[in-house]
Coordinates of C-alpha atoms and ligand atoms in Angstrom, one line a residue:
X1 CA -27.6 -16.0 -23.6
X2 CA -25.6 -14.3 -20.8
X3 CA -23.3 -16.7 -19.0
X4 CA -22.1 -16.2 -15.4
X5 CA -19.2 -18.1 -13.9
X6 CA -18.0 -17.6 -10.3
X7 CA -14.4 -16.4 -9.8
X8 CA -13.9 -17.2 -6.1
X9 CA -15.9 -19.1 -3.6
X10 CA -16.8 -16.0 -1.6
X11 CA -17.5 -13.4 -4.3
X12 CA -16.8 -12.4 -7.9
X13 CA -18.0 -13.6 -11.3
X14 CA -17.1 -13.5 -15.0
X15 CA -19.9 -12.5 -17.3
X16 CA -19.5 -13.6 -20.9
X17 CA -21.8 -13.2 -24.0
X18 CA -22.6 -9.7 -22.8
X19 CA -21.5 -6.9 -25.2
X20 CA -21.3 -3.6 -23.3
X21 CA -21.5 -1.7 -26.6
X22 CA -25.1 -2.9 -27.2
X23 CA -27.8 -0.6 -26.0
X24 CA -28.4 -0.6 -22.2
X25 CA -32.0 -1.7 -22.0
X26 CA -33.6 -1.8 -18.5
X27 CA -33.4 -5.5 -18.6
X28 CA -29.6 -5.5 -19.3
X29 CA -29.0 -2.9 -16.5
X30 CA -31.0 -5.1 -14.2
X31 CA -28.8 -8.1 -15.1
X32 CA -25.8 -6.1 -14.0
X33 CA -27.3 -4.8 -10.8
X34 CA -28.5 -8.3 -9.8
X35 CA -25.1 -9.7 -10.5
X36 CA -23.5 -6.9 -8.4
X37 CA -25.8 -7.5 -5.5
X38 CA -25.1 -11.2 -5.6
X39 CA -21.4 -11.4 -6.5
X40 CA -20.0 -7.9 -5.5
X41 CA -17.5 -8.0 -8.4
X42 CA -18.2 -8.8 -12.1
X43 CA -15.7 -9.0 -14.9
X44 CA -16.7 -8.6 -18.6
X45 CA -13.8 -9.8 -20.7
X46 CA -13.0 -8.7 -24.3
X47 CA -15.0 -5.5 -24.3
X48 CA -14.6 -2.9 -27.0
X49 CA -15.0 0.0 -24.5
X50 CA -15.1 3.7 -25.3
X51 CA -15.5 6.6 -23.0
X52 CA -19.0 7.2 -24.4
X53 CA -20.1 3.7 -23.5
X54 CA -18.3 3.9 -20.2
X55 CA -20.0 7.0 -19.0
X56 CA -23.4 5.9 -20.4
X57 CA -23.2 2.7 -18.3
X58 CA -22.2 4.8 -15.3
X59 CA -25.2 7.2 -15.7
X60 CA -27.6 4.4 -16.4
X61 CA -26.8 3.0 -12.9
X62 CA -26.6 6.3 -10.9
X63 CA -24.8 9.6 -10.4
X64 CA -21.3 9.6 -11.7
X65 CA -18.8 10.7 -9.1
X66 CA -16.5 13.6 -9.8
X67 CA -12.8 12.6 -9.7
X68 CA -11.7 14.2 -6.4
X69 CA -8.0 14.5 -7.2
X70 CA -8.5 16.8 -10.1
X71 CA -11.4 18.6 -8.5
X72 CA -9.5 19.1 -5.2
X73 CA -6.5 20.5 -6.9
X74 CA -8.0 22.6 -9.8
X75 CA -11.8 22.7 -9.3
X76 CA -12.3 20.9 -12.7
X77 CA -15.0 18.4 -13.1
X78 CA -14.0 15.1 -14.7
X79 CA -15.8 11.8 -14.3
X80 CA -12.8 9.7 -15.4
X81 CA -9.9 8.7 -13.3
X82 CA -6.7 7.1 -14.7
X83 CA -5.4 4.0 -12.9
X84 CA -1.8 3.3 -13.9
X85 CA 1.3 5.2 -15.1
X86 CA 0.1 6.6 -18.4
X87 CA -1.4 10.0 -18.9
X88 CA -2.6 11.7 -22.2
X89 CA 0.8 13.4 -22.3
X90 CA 2.7 10.1 -22.2
X91 CA 4.2 7.5 -19.9
X92 CA 5.0 8.3 -16.3
X93 CA 7.7 6.4 -14.5
X94 CA 7.8 5.3 -10.8
X95 CA 9.1 8.8 -9.8
X96 CA 6.3 10.7 -11.4
X97 CA 4.1 12.2 -8.7
X98 CA 0.9 10.6 -10.0
X99 CA 2.5 7.1 -10.0
X100 CA 3.8 7.7 -6.4
X101 CA 0.4 9.0 -5.3
X102 CA -1.2 5.8 -6.6
X103 CA 1.0 3.8 -4.2
X104 CA -1.6 4.8 -1.7
X105 CA -3.9 2.4 -3.6
X106 CA -1.7 -0.5 -2.5
X107 CA -3.3 -0.3 0.9
X108 CA -6.6 -2.1 1.3
X109 CA -9.4 0.4 0.7
X110 CA -12.9 1.0 -0.5
X111 CA -13.0 3.8 -3.1
X112 CA -14.1 7.2 -1.8
X113 CA -15.1 5.8 1.6
X114 CA -13.8 9.2 2.9
X115 CA -16.5 11.1 1.0
X116 CA -19.8 12.3 2.5
X117 CA -21.4 10.2 -0.1
X118 CA -19.1 7.2 -0.7
X119 CA -18.9 5.3 -4.0
X120 CA -21.3 2.6 -4.8
X121 CA -19.5 1.1 -7.8
X122 CA -16.2 1.5 -9.5
X123 CA -16.2 0.7 -13.2
X124 CA -12.7 0.1 -14.6
X125 CA -11.6 -0.7 -18.1
X126 CA -8.1 -2.0 -18.9
X127 CA -6.6 -0.5 -22.1
X128 CA -2.9 -1.4 -21.4
X129 CA -1.7 -3.9 -18.8
X130 CA 1.8 -4.8 -17.6
X131 CA 3.4 -8.0 -18.8
X132 CA 4.2 -8.8 -15.2
X133 CA 2.4 -7.7 -12.0
X134 CA -0.2 -5.0 -11.8
X135 CA -2.9 -7.2 -10.4
X136 CA -5.7 -5.7 -8.3
X137 CA -6.6 -7.7 -5.2
X138 CA -10.1 -7.9 -3.7
X139 CA -11.6 -9.2 -0.5
X140 CA -15.2 -9.3 0.8
X141 CA -16.2 -7.5 4.0
X142 CA -19.6 -9.3 3.6
X143 CA -17.9 -12.7 3.7
X144 CA -15.7 -11.6 6.6
X145 CA -18.7 -10.2 8.6
X146 CA -20.4 -13.6 8.2
X147 CA -17.3 -15.2 9.9
X148 CA -17.6 -13.1 13.0
X149 CA -19.1 -14.5 16.2
X150 CA -22.5 -13.3 17.3
X151 CA -20.8 -11.4 20.1
X152 CA -18.5 -9.6 17.7
X153 CA -21.4 -8.8 15.4
X154 CA -23.2 -7.2 18.4
X155 CA -20.1 -5.3 19.5
X156 CA -19.7 -3.5 16.2
X157 CA -23.4 -3.2 15.2
X158 CA -23.9 0.4 16.2
X159 CA -20.4 1.8 15.9
X160 CA -19.5 4.8 13.7
X161 CA -16.1 5.2 12.1
X162 CA -14.2 8.3 11.0
X163 CA -12.8 8.0 7.5
X164 CA -10.2 10.5 6.6
X165 CA -8.4 10.8 3.3
X166 CA -5.6 13.0 4.6
X167 CA -4.9 10.5 7.4
X168 CA -4.6 7.6 4.9
X169 CA -2.8 9.4 2.1
X170 CA -0.3 11.2 4.3
X171 CA 1.3 7.8 4.9
X172 CA 2.5 7.7 1.3
X173 CA 2.8 11.3 0.1
X174 CA 1.8 14.8 1.3
X175 CA -1.7 15.9 0.2
X176 CA -1.8 19.3 -1.4
X177 CA -3.4 21.9 0.9
X178 CA -6.3 22.7 -1.5
X179 CA -7.0 19.0 -2.1
X180 CA -6.8 18.3 1.7
X181 CA -9.2 21.2 2.5
X182 CA -11.7 19.8 0.0
X183 CA -11.8 16.5 1.9
X184 CA -12.5 16.9 5.6
X185 CA -12.9 13.7 7.7
X186 CA -16.4 12.2 7.6
X187 CA -18.3 9.6 9.6
X188 CA -19.6 6.3 8.3
X189 CA -21.6 3.6 9.9
X190 CA -19.5 0.5 10.7
X191 CA -22.2 -2.0 9.7
X192 CA -23.9 -1.6 6.3
X193 CA -26.7 -3.7 4.8
X194 CA -27.3 -4.4 1.2
X195 CA -30.7 -2.8 0.4
X196 CA -31.8 -5.7 -1.8
X197 CA -30.7 -8.9 -0.2
X198 CA -30.2 -7.4 3.3
X199 CA -26.8 -9.1 3.7
X200 CA -24.6 -7.2 6.2
X201 CA -21.0 -6.2 6.2
X202 CA -18.6 -4.0 8.1
X203 CA -17.1 -1.1 6.2
X204 CA -13.5 -0.3 6.8
X205 CA -10.2 0.1 4.9
X206 CA -7.2 2.4 4.8
X207 CA -9.3 5.6 5.1
X208 CA -10.9 4.3 8.3
X209 CA -9.1 6.3 11.0
X210 CA -10.8 5.7 14.3
X211 CA -14.1 4.9 16.0
X212 CA -16.3 7.6 17.2
X213 CA -16.0 7.8 21.0
X214 CA -13.1 5.4 21.3
X215 CA -9.4 6.2 21.9
X216 CA -7.1 5.9 19.0
X217 CA -5.3 2.7 20.1
X218 CA -8.4 0.8 20.9
X219 CA -9.8 1.9 17.5
X220 CA -6.8 0.7 15.7
X221 CA -6.8 -2.6 17.4
X222 CA -10.4 -3.3 16.3
X223 CA -10.0 -1.9 12.8
X224 CA -6.7 -3.6 12.1
X225 CA -8.0 -6.9 13.5
X226 CA -11.1 -6.7 11.2
X227 CA -8.9 -5.8 8.2
X228 CA -6.5 -8.7 8.8
X229 CA -9.3 -11.2 9.1
X230 CA -11.0 -9.9 5.9
X231 CA -7.9 -10.2 3.8
X232 CA -6.3 -13.4 5.2
X233 CA -5.2 -16.3 3.2
X234 CA -8.0 -17.9 1.1
X235 CA -10.2 -14.8 1.2
X236 CA -8.5 -12.8 -1.5
X237 CA -9.2 -12.8 -5.2
X238 CA -6.3 -11.4 -7.3
X239 CA -7.5 -10.1 -10.6
X240 CA -5.0 -10.4 -13.4
X241 CA -6.0 -7.8 -15.8
X242 CA -6.3 -8.6 -19.5
X243 CA -6.7 -5.9 -22.2
X244 CA -10.4 -5.4 -22.8
X245 CA -11.5 -6.3 -19.2
X246 CA -14.3 -4.2 -17.8
X247 CA -14.6 -4.8 -14.1
X248 CA -17.3 -3.5 -11.9
X249 CA -17.0 -3.8 -8.1
X250 CA -19.2 -2.9 -5.2
X251 CA -17.4 -0.5 -2.9
X252 CA -20.1 -0.9 -0.3
X253 CA -18.9 -4.3 0.7
X254 CA -15.5 -5.0 -1.0
X255 CA -12.0 -3.9 -0.3
X256 CA -9.3 -3.8 -2.9
X257 CA -5.7 -2.8 -3.4
X258 CA -3.1 -2.6 -6.1
X259 CA -0.6 -5.5 -6.1
X260 CA 2.2 -3.2 -7.5
X261 CA 4.3 -3.5 -10.7
X262 CA 7.5 -2.1 -12.2
X263 CA 6.3 1.3 -13.3
X264 CA 9.6 2.1 -15.1
X265 CA 9.3 -1.0 -17.2
X266 CA 5.7 -1.5 -18.1
X267 CA 2.8 0.6 -19.2
X268 CA -0.4 0.3 -17.3
X269 CA -3.5 2.3 -18.4
X270 CA -6.9 1.8 -17.1
X271 CA -9.8 4.2 -17.1
X272 CA -12.3 4.3 -14.2
X273 CA -15.6 5.9 -13.4
X274 CA -17.6 5.6 -10.3
X275 CA -21.3 5.5 -9.4
X276 CA -21.9 7.5 -6.3
X277 CA -23.8 6.0 -3.4
X278 CA -27.4 7.1 -2.6
X279 CA -26.4 9.2 0.4
X280 CA -24.3 9.3 3.5
X281 CA -24.0 5.9 5.1
X282 CA -25.4 7.2 8.4
X283 CA -28.8 7.6 6.6
X284 CA -28.9 4.0 5.4
Ligands
LIG301 C1 -8.6 1.3 -8.1 C2 -7.5 0.9 -7.4 C3 -5.3 -0.1 -7.5 C4 -4.5 -0.8 -8.6 O1 -8.7 1.0 -9.3 O2 -9.5 1.9 -7.6 O3 -7.4 1.2 -6.2 O4 -3.3 -0.5 -8.7 N1 -6.6 0.2 -8.1 O5 -5.1 -1.7 -9.3
LIG302 MN1 -9.2 2.1 -5.5

């Protein structure tokens, strides 16, 4: 019997007695989707993950997203991204460009919110984890939306937000021209609604640059205020990775960020796929 235990009062759950290497029947996929719609984040501890199982799970839920970093730089299609400081060619220290680049992930974000079709889910498996640090922090934009006043909900209901990868990443490192050119700014709706349970949330994060029709300073005031209230004390779940954790999170309504770690001292190696959303958020 599958057992589900909540991780935080606002969102998140651990699912035990569920072996991801067993065949993904329709029923088992439905258990995962139901849990995602309800909890937004689910952790399956002690999994014997392989790339074959990982991509199979991804495809059973939807379209796998092509890793944009590799694609933007080289045109190659790869469905796996590496989170951490280890590559197939060996360990990377804090100075390595990939490790530096990932410091951008220490800002609150929703994966691929800057893409025409943003991510639905990220599916991450931990193969090596630091002995200290290296947590990933999560916060719920659904729970935060519910804390807004009725007036605030009305104020944001019909807003549209420009999300721009080059804007967010330029804060930590220059983006290569070919990569930048592959990711022009796009527009998302501010308020999204879960298609199954109809719960609403706003949709922001580090890639959210400004609000369509607003000047930059007013945009920043609203976006920064919403972010601060989403990620305030008591609203954050910090996931301490253990080897064998497979964690799936709902990028439609969660923000996350890396908590940082000493990349010269520890190895951190996690593999990630993403399930693309159903279309541009403006069509939702
Ligand atoms: C991610 C991510 C940050 C981290 O996995 O998508 O942004 O360092 N991770 O855990
Ligand atoms: Mn991320």
